[in-house]
């Protein structure tokens, strides 16, 4: 028996003793004692080894007498048919070489086997959403580095139900109930060869709410005072809060209120401190809570009744009319230290037309102009913080001014409105006035419409005539009128030439050209090859001819249509040639 040594480097090699067959074995025939082999040499054992796990590899061969075996890995060599292998650290794939040698003939055969090396499961992680929604299914996946593969086991712990559920597979689905606050998901990844495992876990929140939202605080507020409001809401894991007041947006400080009894829902609160500095009669205070995980929002609105002791009011009950005197007064202040007047939020500059009383309580316009319209406020200082009073919207009553008739699609009309027979025309009457004027249409001396809009469809030239639009302001008791004349386009047609029935040499004759035309046509004559203009022409024949021909062309200057009449007259007073 041969005893072999053990090497310990990064690779632990343990060589076992090998028993050599005796060449002096008894009872064998001559054929049985003839040496042969080695043949059918092979290495048996796993294809992958894991660090710290012991493995055995066997080298075998068909050989007589029994072969000797030499193992080689890199620069390490050992003897014996069996190799025990246990790696201490991660190394590249290992090549194991076994050489079988017939001790009698000296013949040898070498085989090799490549063994992959793994350190077991590593780099485990769970992927999936950070938050869950009640009743909504979400998927989670577990992954790890394993060779050749990993198997996965999940453990799902429910805090609310105090239950544990086991699932298998790399990906699982989770559907939390409405009462869940959080789920704990544990994933075990186990190497299918080494059976080593690694674990990790996640605890996604179950997003809930916002619900049961409530604003606490005063319902009646006074201008100049400060008030606290708190917005409470049931929200998991937490909510962000946005406040809206007086058209402005605020972000309140978020607080987590304690849970006083087992089973109570966690309440998230947001506190807002506001100062009422403007008067809106009833002002809406709105709190919006948004779940940071699910993005779901809830809104609560509290209507505040706002009271302002300071206000701007007209001195008299007379309506503000343009070009008339008018005054405003700052009322409600008690011995004010100062009063500042604003128009549309900006300080007012006094002038010869706009003046203030010695104590600034009254503002007077002499006279009031259309440009004075706007929101007037007074800011009163009485030793404390300045108070902005209730504003007065000054709407100056004026007009009507610049009444005009507008044709749809074309713009303002002039003194004459040309229309085609049978065409429908839409008209609009407009004027500058406050409040809005009323409008009356008068067509051909008769009331046609009492509206800002008016349409007409004239059929013949007889349907034309004067058209007026009257704008009336019931407050100023003034009116303004826009006028035009409707003329239907017609002709030229029925062109005729009137005058003597014959011409006489040396005698002037007058002729007139007439046509049916709307508006009136212009006329062009062609006489002796010359062109003459006008409805009437004088013709004098200065030559001895039997007949004389001339023509008149009627031209509609709006439609650009033309029509022509021709005339041929005999000429008298001819001298006969002998």
XYZ file of C-alpha atoms in Angstrom:
578
model
C 0.000 0.000 0.000
C 1.239 3.479 -0.954
C 0.385 6.446 1.323
C 0.136 9.783 -0.472
C 0.512 13.294 1.040
C -1.961 16.165 1.235
C -1.435 19.669 -0.252
C -3.158 22.754 1.177
C -3.124 25.865 -0.948
C -6.208 27.751 -2.214
C -7.220 24.247 -3.320
C -7.303 21.465 -0.735
C -6.215 18.206 -2.340
C -6.487 15.016 -0.312
C -4.906 11.946 -1.888
C -6.063 8.557 -0.713
C -3.917 5.437 -0.567
C -3.940 3.217 -3.616
C -3.501 -0.518 -3.499
C -1.246 -2.018 -6.150
C -2.096 -5.388 -7.523
C 0.507 -8.076 -6.849
C 2.213 -9.410 -9.850
C 2.524 -12.700 -8.042
C -1.223 -13.318 -7.816
C -1.958 -16.989 -7.868
C -4.483 -18.981 -9.882
C -4.296 -16.945 -13.136
C -3.860 -18.486 -16.565
C -1.241 -17.313 -19.013
C -3.839 -15.367 -21.001
C -5.077 -13.669 -17.868
C -1.541 -12.581 -16.975
C -0.927 -10.864 -20.319
C -0.754 -7.084 -19.664
C -3.283 -4.787 -21.448
C -4.619 -1.274 -21.217
C -5.106 1.359 -20.171
C -8.365 1.964 -22.070
C -11.741 3.589 -21.365
C -10.089 6.110 -19.068
C -12.594 8.566 -17.541
C -13.090 11.031 -14.683
C -16.374 10.900 -12.801
C -17.651 13.699 -10.536
C -19.664 16.954 -10.518
C -19.235 19.664 -13.142
C -19.487 22.561 -10.684
C -18.015 22.938 -7.241
C -18.922 25.473 -4.568
C -16.415 27.169 -2.317
C -16.112 25.481 1.145
C -18.020 22.370 -0.015
C -15.990 19.049 -0.229
C -16.205 17.020 -3.449
C -14.759 13.647 -4.617
C -13.589 12.805 -8.191
C -12.769 9.243 -9.374
C -10.435 8.288 -12.221
C -10.976 4.775 -13.695
C -9.504 2.716 -16.550
C -9.642 -0.763 -18.052
C -6.115 -1.976 -17.267
C -4.087 -5.120 -16.321
C -2.274 -5.135 -14.128
C -4.062 -2.335 -12.243
C -3.076 1.078 -13.538
C -1.522 3.799 -11.482
C -3.185 7.234 -11.600
C -1.600 10.667 -11.543
C -3.718 13.792 -10.995
C -2.591 17.204 -12.151
C -4.167 20.610 -11.522
C -2.010 23.468 -12.673
C 1.396 22.920 -11.017
C 0.000 20.521 -8.388
C 0.382 16.778 -8.858
C -0.875 13.873 -6.717
C -1.275 10.098 -7.016
C -4.219 7.725 -6.656
C -7.508 6.934 -8.366
C -9.561 9.289 -6.156
C -9.237 13.035 -5.619
C -11.020 14.888 -2.813
C -11.467 18.595 -3.552
C -12.515 21.465 -1.265
C -11.949 25.080 -2.407
C -11.370 27.791 0.147
C -12.026 30.812 -2.081
C -13.463 31.770 -5.451
C -11.102 30.858 -8.328
C -11.494 30.520 -12.110
C -12.750 27.209 -13.590
C -10.333 24.358 -12.720
C -8.925 21.788 -15.201
C -8.424 18.368 -13.572
C -6.090 16.014 -15.504
C -5.861 12.266 -14.803
C -3.131 10.087 -16.374
C -3.671 6.294 -16.162
C -0.381 4.283 -16.554
C 0.065 0.509 -16.988
C 2.921 -0.286 -14.562
C 4.063 -3.223 -16.661
C 3.978 -1.882 -20.196
C 4.504 1.761 -19.228
C 1.692 2.815 -21.541
C -0.443 5.752 -20.365
C -3.643 7.557 -21.307
C -4.560 11.110 -20.158
C -8.076 12.608 -19.788
C -9.200 15.980 -18.408
C -12.304 17.535 -16.874
C -13.096 21.261 -16.480
C -14.884 22.107 -13.261
C -16.749 25.407 -12.811
C -16.399 27.162 -9.482
C -19.099 29.079 -7.681
C -19.187 30.740 -4.282
C -22.890 30.042 -3.831
C -25.820 32.494 -4.013
C -24.868 36.205 -3.970
C -26.084 39.643 -5.072
C -29.656 38.889 -4.091
C -32.213 41.638 -4.615
C -35.977 42.140 -4.790
C -37.493 44.392 -7.431
C -41.016 45.771 -7.237
C -43.001 48.877 -6.237
C -42.114 50.706 -3.025
C -45.783 51.026 -2.143
C -48.879 48.931 -2.661
C -52.507 49.920 -3.142
C -55.378 48.135 -1.423
C -57.076 45.641 -3.709
C -54.510 46.195 -6.494
C -52.201 43.346 -7.555
C -48.469 44.130 -7.711
C -45.610 41.880 -8.899
C -42.280 41.345 -7.138
C -39.224 39.525 -8.546
C -36.236 38.046 -6.719
C -32.854 37.520 -8.369
C -29.447 36.198 -7.202
C -26.197 35.020 -8.709
C -26.177 31.173 -8.553
C -24.507 28.374 -10.503
C -26.030 26.597 -12.227
C -29.305 28.069 -10.933
C -31.244 29.200 -7.887
C -34.593 28.193 -6.501
C -36.667 30.876 -4.764
C -38.905 30.714 -1.728
C -40.997 33.685 -0.553
C -42.369 34.343 2.906
C -45.146 36.997 3.104
C -45.948 38.382 6.538
C -49.160 40.329 7.150
C -48.934 42.609 10.189
C -52.658 43.322 10.332
C -53.717 39.653 10.082
C -50.677 38.177 11.896
C -50.383 35.554 9.155
C -47.450 34.107 7.194
C -47.807 32.840 3.613
C -45.229 30.912 1.607
C -44.902 31.132 -2.192
C -42.424 29.669 -4.675
C -40.897 30.989 -7.868
C -38.800 33.921 -8.971
C -41.837 36.248 -9.403
C -44.887 36.482 -7.170
C -48.046 38.611 -7.076
C -49.280 40.410 -3.963
C -52.762 41.874 -3.444
C -53.061 43.603 -0.058
C -56.379 44.024 1.738
C -57.798 47.425 2.625
C -56.833 47.131 6.294
C -53.176 46.345 5.628
C -50.585 48.938 6.634
C -47.457 47.175 5.314
C -46.378 43.788 3.920
C -43.030 42.119 4.702
C -41.728 40.086 1.742
C -38.756 37.739 2.417
C -37.000 35.996 -0.478
C -34.675 32.981 0.050
C -32.459 32.132 -2.947
C -30.982 28.605 -2.719
C -28.285 27.200 -4.985
C -29.679 24.063 -6.621
C -26.274 22.293 -6.397
C -24.676 23.448 -3.171
C -28.036 23.990 -1.429
C -26.543 27.118 0.124
C -29.001 30.025 0.375
C -29.103 33.796 0.859
C -32.001 35.985 1.991
C -33.259 39.550 1.679
C -36.517 41.333 2.384
C -38.559 44.456 1.576
C -41.410 46.084 3.481
C -43.568 48.054 1.036
C -46.212 50.299 2.538
C -49.818 49.754 1.585
C -50.866 53.195 0.363
C -54.189 54.213 1.860
C -56.108 57.418 1.706
C -56.292 60.276 1.880
C -59.700 59.919 3.466
C -61.735 61.479 6.254
C -60.182 64.898 5.533
C -61.174 67.736 7.873
C -60.223 71.414 8.361
C -60.461 72.755 11.919
C -60.464 76.451 12.819
C -62.689 79.525 13.001
C -65.525 79.965 10.497
C -65.897 83.740 11.009
C -62.836 85.954 10.620
C -62.161 89.679 10.793
C -59.817 91.605 8.530
C -56.544 92.352 10.273
C -56.552 89.350 12.635
C -54.491 86.140 12.441
C -56.014 82.641 12.569
C -54.763 79.050 12.790
C -56.224 76.249 10.712
C -55.312 72.547 10.769
C -56.062 69.989 8.069
C -56.434 66.372 9.318
C -56.556 63.338 7.058
C -56.250 59.521 7.202
C -53.212 58.831 4.998
C -50.570 56.068 4.712
C -47.625 56.333 4.423
C -48.028 60.149 4.466
C -49.584 63.049 2.598
C -48.346 66.380 1.282
C -50.630 69.348 1.877
C -51.443 72.343 -0.286
C -53.589 75.212 1.007
C -55.399 77.747 -1.164
C -56.699 81.011 0.287
C -57.423 84.394 -1.292
C -56.113 83.100 -4.615
C -52.745 82.247 -3.049
C -51.142 78.831 -2.492
C -49.492 77.808 0.786
C -47.670 74.654 1.894
C -48.421 73.860 5.530
C -46.020 72.143 7.931
C -46.689 68.401 8.035
C -47.029 66.635 11.406
C -47.744 63.010 12.377
C -50.273 62.765 15.189
C -49.912 59.929 17.744
C -52.179 56.879 17.754
C -53.965 56.763 21.110
C -55.718 53.388 20.933
C -54.872 50.099 19.293
C -56.503 49.889 15.911
C -56.813 53.675 15.452
C -55.893 54.863 11.976
C -52.821 57.102 11.677
C -53.831 60.717 11.060
C -51.612 63.203 9.284
C -52.104 66.892 10.009
C -51.067 70.137 8.316
C -51.148 73.492 10.113
C -51.640 76.839 8.379
C -51.397 80.300 9.955
C -53.087 82.991 7.836
C -53.806 86.679 8.210
C -57.030 87.890 6.601
C -55.930 91.032 4.781
C -58.640 91.468 2.173
C -62.409 91.407 2.115
C -64.233 88.798 0.028
C -67.547 88.487 1.922
C -67.319 84.674 1.893
C -63.885 83.269 1.171
C -63.081 79.602 0.509
C -60.175 78.049 2.426
C -59.125 74.825 0.696
C -56.801 72.038 1.869
C -55.634 69.414 -0.638
C -53.953 66.256 0.706
C -51.927 64.134 -1.736
C -50.651 60.640 -0.879
C -46.888 60.675 -1.456
C -46.979 57.060 -2.637
C -50.143 56.599 -4.700
C -50.646 60.213 -5.799
C -54.334 60.038 -4.800
C -55.714 63.393 -3.609
C -58.557 64.544 -1.398
C -59.831 68.083 -0.945
C -61.663 69.784 1.882
C -63.072 73.315 1.700
C -64.069 75.553 4.569
C -66.105 78.686 3.838
C -64.960 81.652 5.918
C -67.272 84.561 6.609
C -65.004 87.609 6.364
C -65.873 90.849 8.131
C -64.099 94.124 7.335
C -64.771 97.217 9.487
C -63.332 99.490 6.782
C -64.963 100.068 3.388
C -65.166 102.517 0.475
C -68.637 103.839 -0.368
C -70.048 106.584 -2.612
C -71.018 109.800 -0.812
C -74.425 109.933 -2.548
C -76.842 107.485 -4.107
C -76.470 109.133 -7.510
C -75.094 106.903 -10.212
C -71.591 107.777 -11.419
C -72.019 109.524 -14.772
C -69.222 110.591 -17.074
C -68.606 114.367 -17.145
C -70.483 114.807 -13.851
C -69.033 115.363 -10.300
C -68.728 112.275 -8.061
C -67.227 111.478 -4.610
C -66.081 108.387 -2.644
C -65.648 108.073 1.124
C -63.526 105.825 3.394
C -65.899 104.820 6.211
C -65.547 102.793 9.412
C -62.258 104.172 10.702
C -61.991 105.646 14.202
C -59.465 108.482 14.444
C -57.173 107.098 11.743
C -53.527 108.055 11.871
C -53.378 107.948 8.073
C -55.459 106.902 5.056
C -53.965 105.752 1.767
C -56.174 105.476 -1.336
C -55.624 102.779 -3.970
C -57.010 102.269 -7.457
C -56.612 98.737 -8.805
C -54.020 98.126 -6.071
C -51.872 101.188 -6.875
C -51.652 104.533 -4.984
C -53.720 107.361 -6.484
C -52.074 110.612 -7.530
C -54.231 113.682 -6.830
C -54.654 116.438 -9.423
C -56.797 119.466 -10.149
C -59.597 117.116 -11.215
C -59.116 114.446 -8.512
C -58.812 115.811 -4.957
C -58.826 114.617 -1.318
C -60.395 116.171 1.756
C -58.010 117.486 4.468
C -58.285 114.222 6.458
C -58.123 112.064 3.279
C -61.509 110.518 4.103
C -63.223 111.790 0.933
C -62.032 111.602 -2.675
C -63.780 113.840 -5.233
C -63.819 113.794 -9.061
C -64.624 117.062 -10.864
C -65.720 115.824 -13.307
C -65.762 112.013 -13.476
C -64.242 110.535 -16.623
C -64.628 107.156 -18.276
C -60.961 106.404 -17.453
C -61.691 106.719 -13.694
C -63.363 103.293 -13.609
C -61.690 100.680 -11.369
C -61.497 99.164 -7.869
C -61.017 101.772 -5.137
C -59.774 100.856 -1.646
C -58.518 102.735 1.372
C -55.810 101.494 3.743
C -56.269 102.750 7.291
C -53.551 102.865 9.961
C -54.869 103.161 13.519
C -51.788 102.375 15.572
C -51.706 98.671 14.707
C -51.224 96.842 11.438
C -52.658 98.704 8.424
C -56.125 97.477 7.420
C -57.187 97.397 3.787
C -60.864 98.216 3.545
C -63.593 96.658 1.453
C -63.167 97.889 -2.093
C -65.720 99.745 -4.229
C -65.869 98.897 -7.913
C -66.459 102.190 -9.693
C -68.155 101.652 -13.035
C -68.527 104.945 -14.880
C -71.742 105.209 -16.872
C -71.094 106.783 -20.280
C -72.110 106.770 -23.918
C -73.245 105.772 -26.357
C -70.264 106.907 -28.404
C -69.190 106.125 -31.961
C -72.234 104.179 -33.110
C -71.380 102.186 -36.230
C -73.039 99.629 -38.534
C -70.815 96.619 -39.275
C -71.384 94.217 -42.183
C -70.537 90.639 -41.256
C -67.217 89.582 -42.754
C -66.500 93.030 -44.286
C -66.388 95.603 -41.504
C -67.996 99.038 -41.001
C -70.264 100.257 -43.818
C -70.140 103.750 -45.327
C -72.863 106.164 -46.294
C -74.037 103.746 -48.994
C -74.474 99.985 -48.591
C -74.461 98.248 -51.987
C -76.179 94.864 -52.073
C -76.966 92.274 -54.718
C -80.668 91.514 -55.266
C -81.767 88.398 -53.348
C -78.625 88.226 -51.180
C -78.962 87.938 -47.389
C -76.849 90.433 -45.494
C -76.110 90.258 -41.725
C -75.453 93.556 -39.941
C -74.325 94.418 -36.408
C -74.799 97.703 -34.567
C -72.100 98.663 -32.067
C -71.371 101.626 -29.799
C -69.153 102.451 -26.823
C -71.336 102.656 -23.712
C -71.747 101.487 -20.129
C -73.963 99.816 -19.231
C -74.606 97.979 -22.490
C -76.793 99.951 -24.864
C -80.025 98.818 -26.435
C -80.293 99.038 -30.229
C -83.129 99.912 -32.615
C -83.050 99.500 -36.412
C -85.115 101.767 -38.668
C -85.374 100.796 -42.335
C -87.088 103.018 -44.905
C -88.681 105.021 -42.094
C -90.118 102.019 -40.250
C -89.075 100.106 -37.131
C -87.333 96.972 -38.383
C -85.611 95.359 -35.365
C -84.860 95.943 -31.664
C -81.606 94.070 -31.348
C -77.913 94.605 -31.937
C -78.154 92.281 -34.950
C -80.202 92.816 -38.098
C -80.385 91.013 -41.434
C -82.149 91.885 -44.692
C -82.696 90.266 -48.090
C -83.804 92.910 -50.655
C -85.139 91.548 -53.910
C -85.426 94.554 -56.244
C -84.123 98.093 -56.472
C -87.402 99.250 -54.949
C -86.351 97.523 -51.688
C -83.463 99.939 -51.195
C -83.640 102.954 -48.929
C -82.281 104.623 -45.784
C -81.192 102.382 -42.893
C -80.439 103.669 -39.371
C -79.252 102.082 -36.116
C -79.974 103.952 -32.861
C -77.923 103.050 -29.743
C -79.531 104.092 -26.451
C -78.131 104.157 -22.882
C -80.944 103.985 -20.330
C -78.696 105.299 -17.516
C -77.207 108.343 -19.263
C -80.412 108.803 -21.311
C -78.265 109.513 -24.368
C -78.402 108.016 -27.846
C -76.201 107.825 -30.920
C -77.242 107.010 -34.484
C -75.414 105.409 -37.399
C -76.900 105.941 -40.892
C -76.446 104.358 -44.289
C -78.448 103.947 -47.494
C -79.187 100.530 -48.986
C -78.709 100.508 -52.759
C -79.291 97.372 -54.833
C -76.884 96.771 -57.693
C -78.614 96.555 -61.095
C -77.815 96.930 -64.778
C -76.880 98.302 -67.059
C -79.848 97.219 -69.181
C -82.322 98.789 -71.678
C -79.717 101.178 -73.050
C -81.368 103.690 -75.432
C -80.244 106.737 -77.398
C -82.743 109.604 -77.800
C -82.448 112.561 -80.199
C -83.324 113.659 -83.796
C -84.329 110.998 -86.280
C -81.917 112.267 -88.942
C -78.773 114.381 -89.301
C -78.262 117.441 -91.473
C -74.879 118.461 -92.741
C -73.516 121.429 -90.791
C -76.336 121.375 -88.219
C -75.590 120.434 -84.557
C -77.770 117.679 -83.125
C -77.954 116.629 -79.402
C -78.335 113.013 -78.316
C -78.866 111.503 -74.819
C -77.940 107.996 -73.643
C -80.155 106.412 -70.976
C -79.875 102.977 -69.215
C -81.536 101.162 -66.340
C -78.643 101.118 -63.820
C -78.090 101.106 -60.029
C -76.057 102.942 -59.009
C -76.091 105.402 -61.954
C -73.994 104.322 -64.908
C -71.270 106.291 -66.691
C -71.511 106.646 -70.490
C -68.940 106.458 -73.243
C -69.758 107.455 -76.866
C -68.005 106.399 -80.048
C -68.560 109.036 -82.812
C -66.524 109.346 -86.032
C -63.974 107.004 -84.405
C -63.614 109.403 -81.506
C -64.455 108.706 -77.842
C -66.688 111.085 -75.908
C -67.949 110.867 -72.269
C -71.217 111.839 -70.632
C -74.852 110.961 -71.013
C -75.414 113.809 -73.555
C -73.328 114.562 -76.650
C -73.609 117.040 -79.539
C -72.940 115.749 -83.051
C -72.336 117.957 -86.158
C -71.965 116.218 -89.526
C -69.351 118.001 -91.650
C -69.229 115.593 -94.511
C -71.585 114.509 -97.239
C -72.490 110.884 -96.558
C -75.706 108.955 -96.867
C -75.747 107.753 -93.247
C -73.809 108.273 -89.986
C -73.351 105.576 -87.258
C -72.422 106.055 -83.563
C -72.756 104.089 -80.280
C -73.175 104.622 -76.511
C -71.773 102.234 -73.851
C -73.305 102.276 -70.330
C -70.872 101.209 -67.537
C -71.876 100.227 -63.942
C -68.947 101.468 -61.829
C -69.680 98.997 -58.989
C -70.402 95.753 -60.846
C -68.163 96.788 -63.815
C -70.816 95.446 -66.188
C -71.456 97.229 -69.522
C -74.170 97.403 -72.182
C -74.122 99.206 -75.592
C -76.714 100.868 -77.858
C -75.964 101.601 -81.556
C -77.619 104.198 -83.802
C -77.463 104.777 -87.593
C -79.161 107.924 -88.969
C -79.590 109.243 -92.502
C -77.804 112.486 -93.429
C -79.664 115.202 -95.401
C -78.376 118.257 -97.291
C -76.177 116.249 -99.656
C -74.829 117.918 -102.836
C -75.453 115.920 -105.967
C -72.564 115.616 -108.395
C -73.448 116.147 -112.106
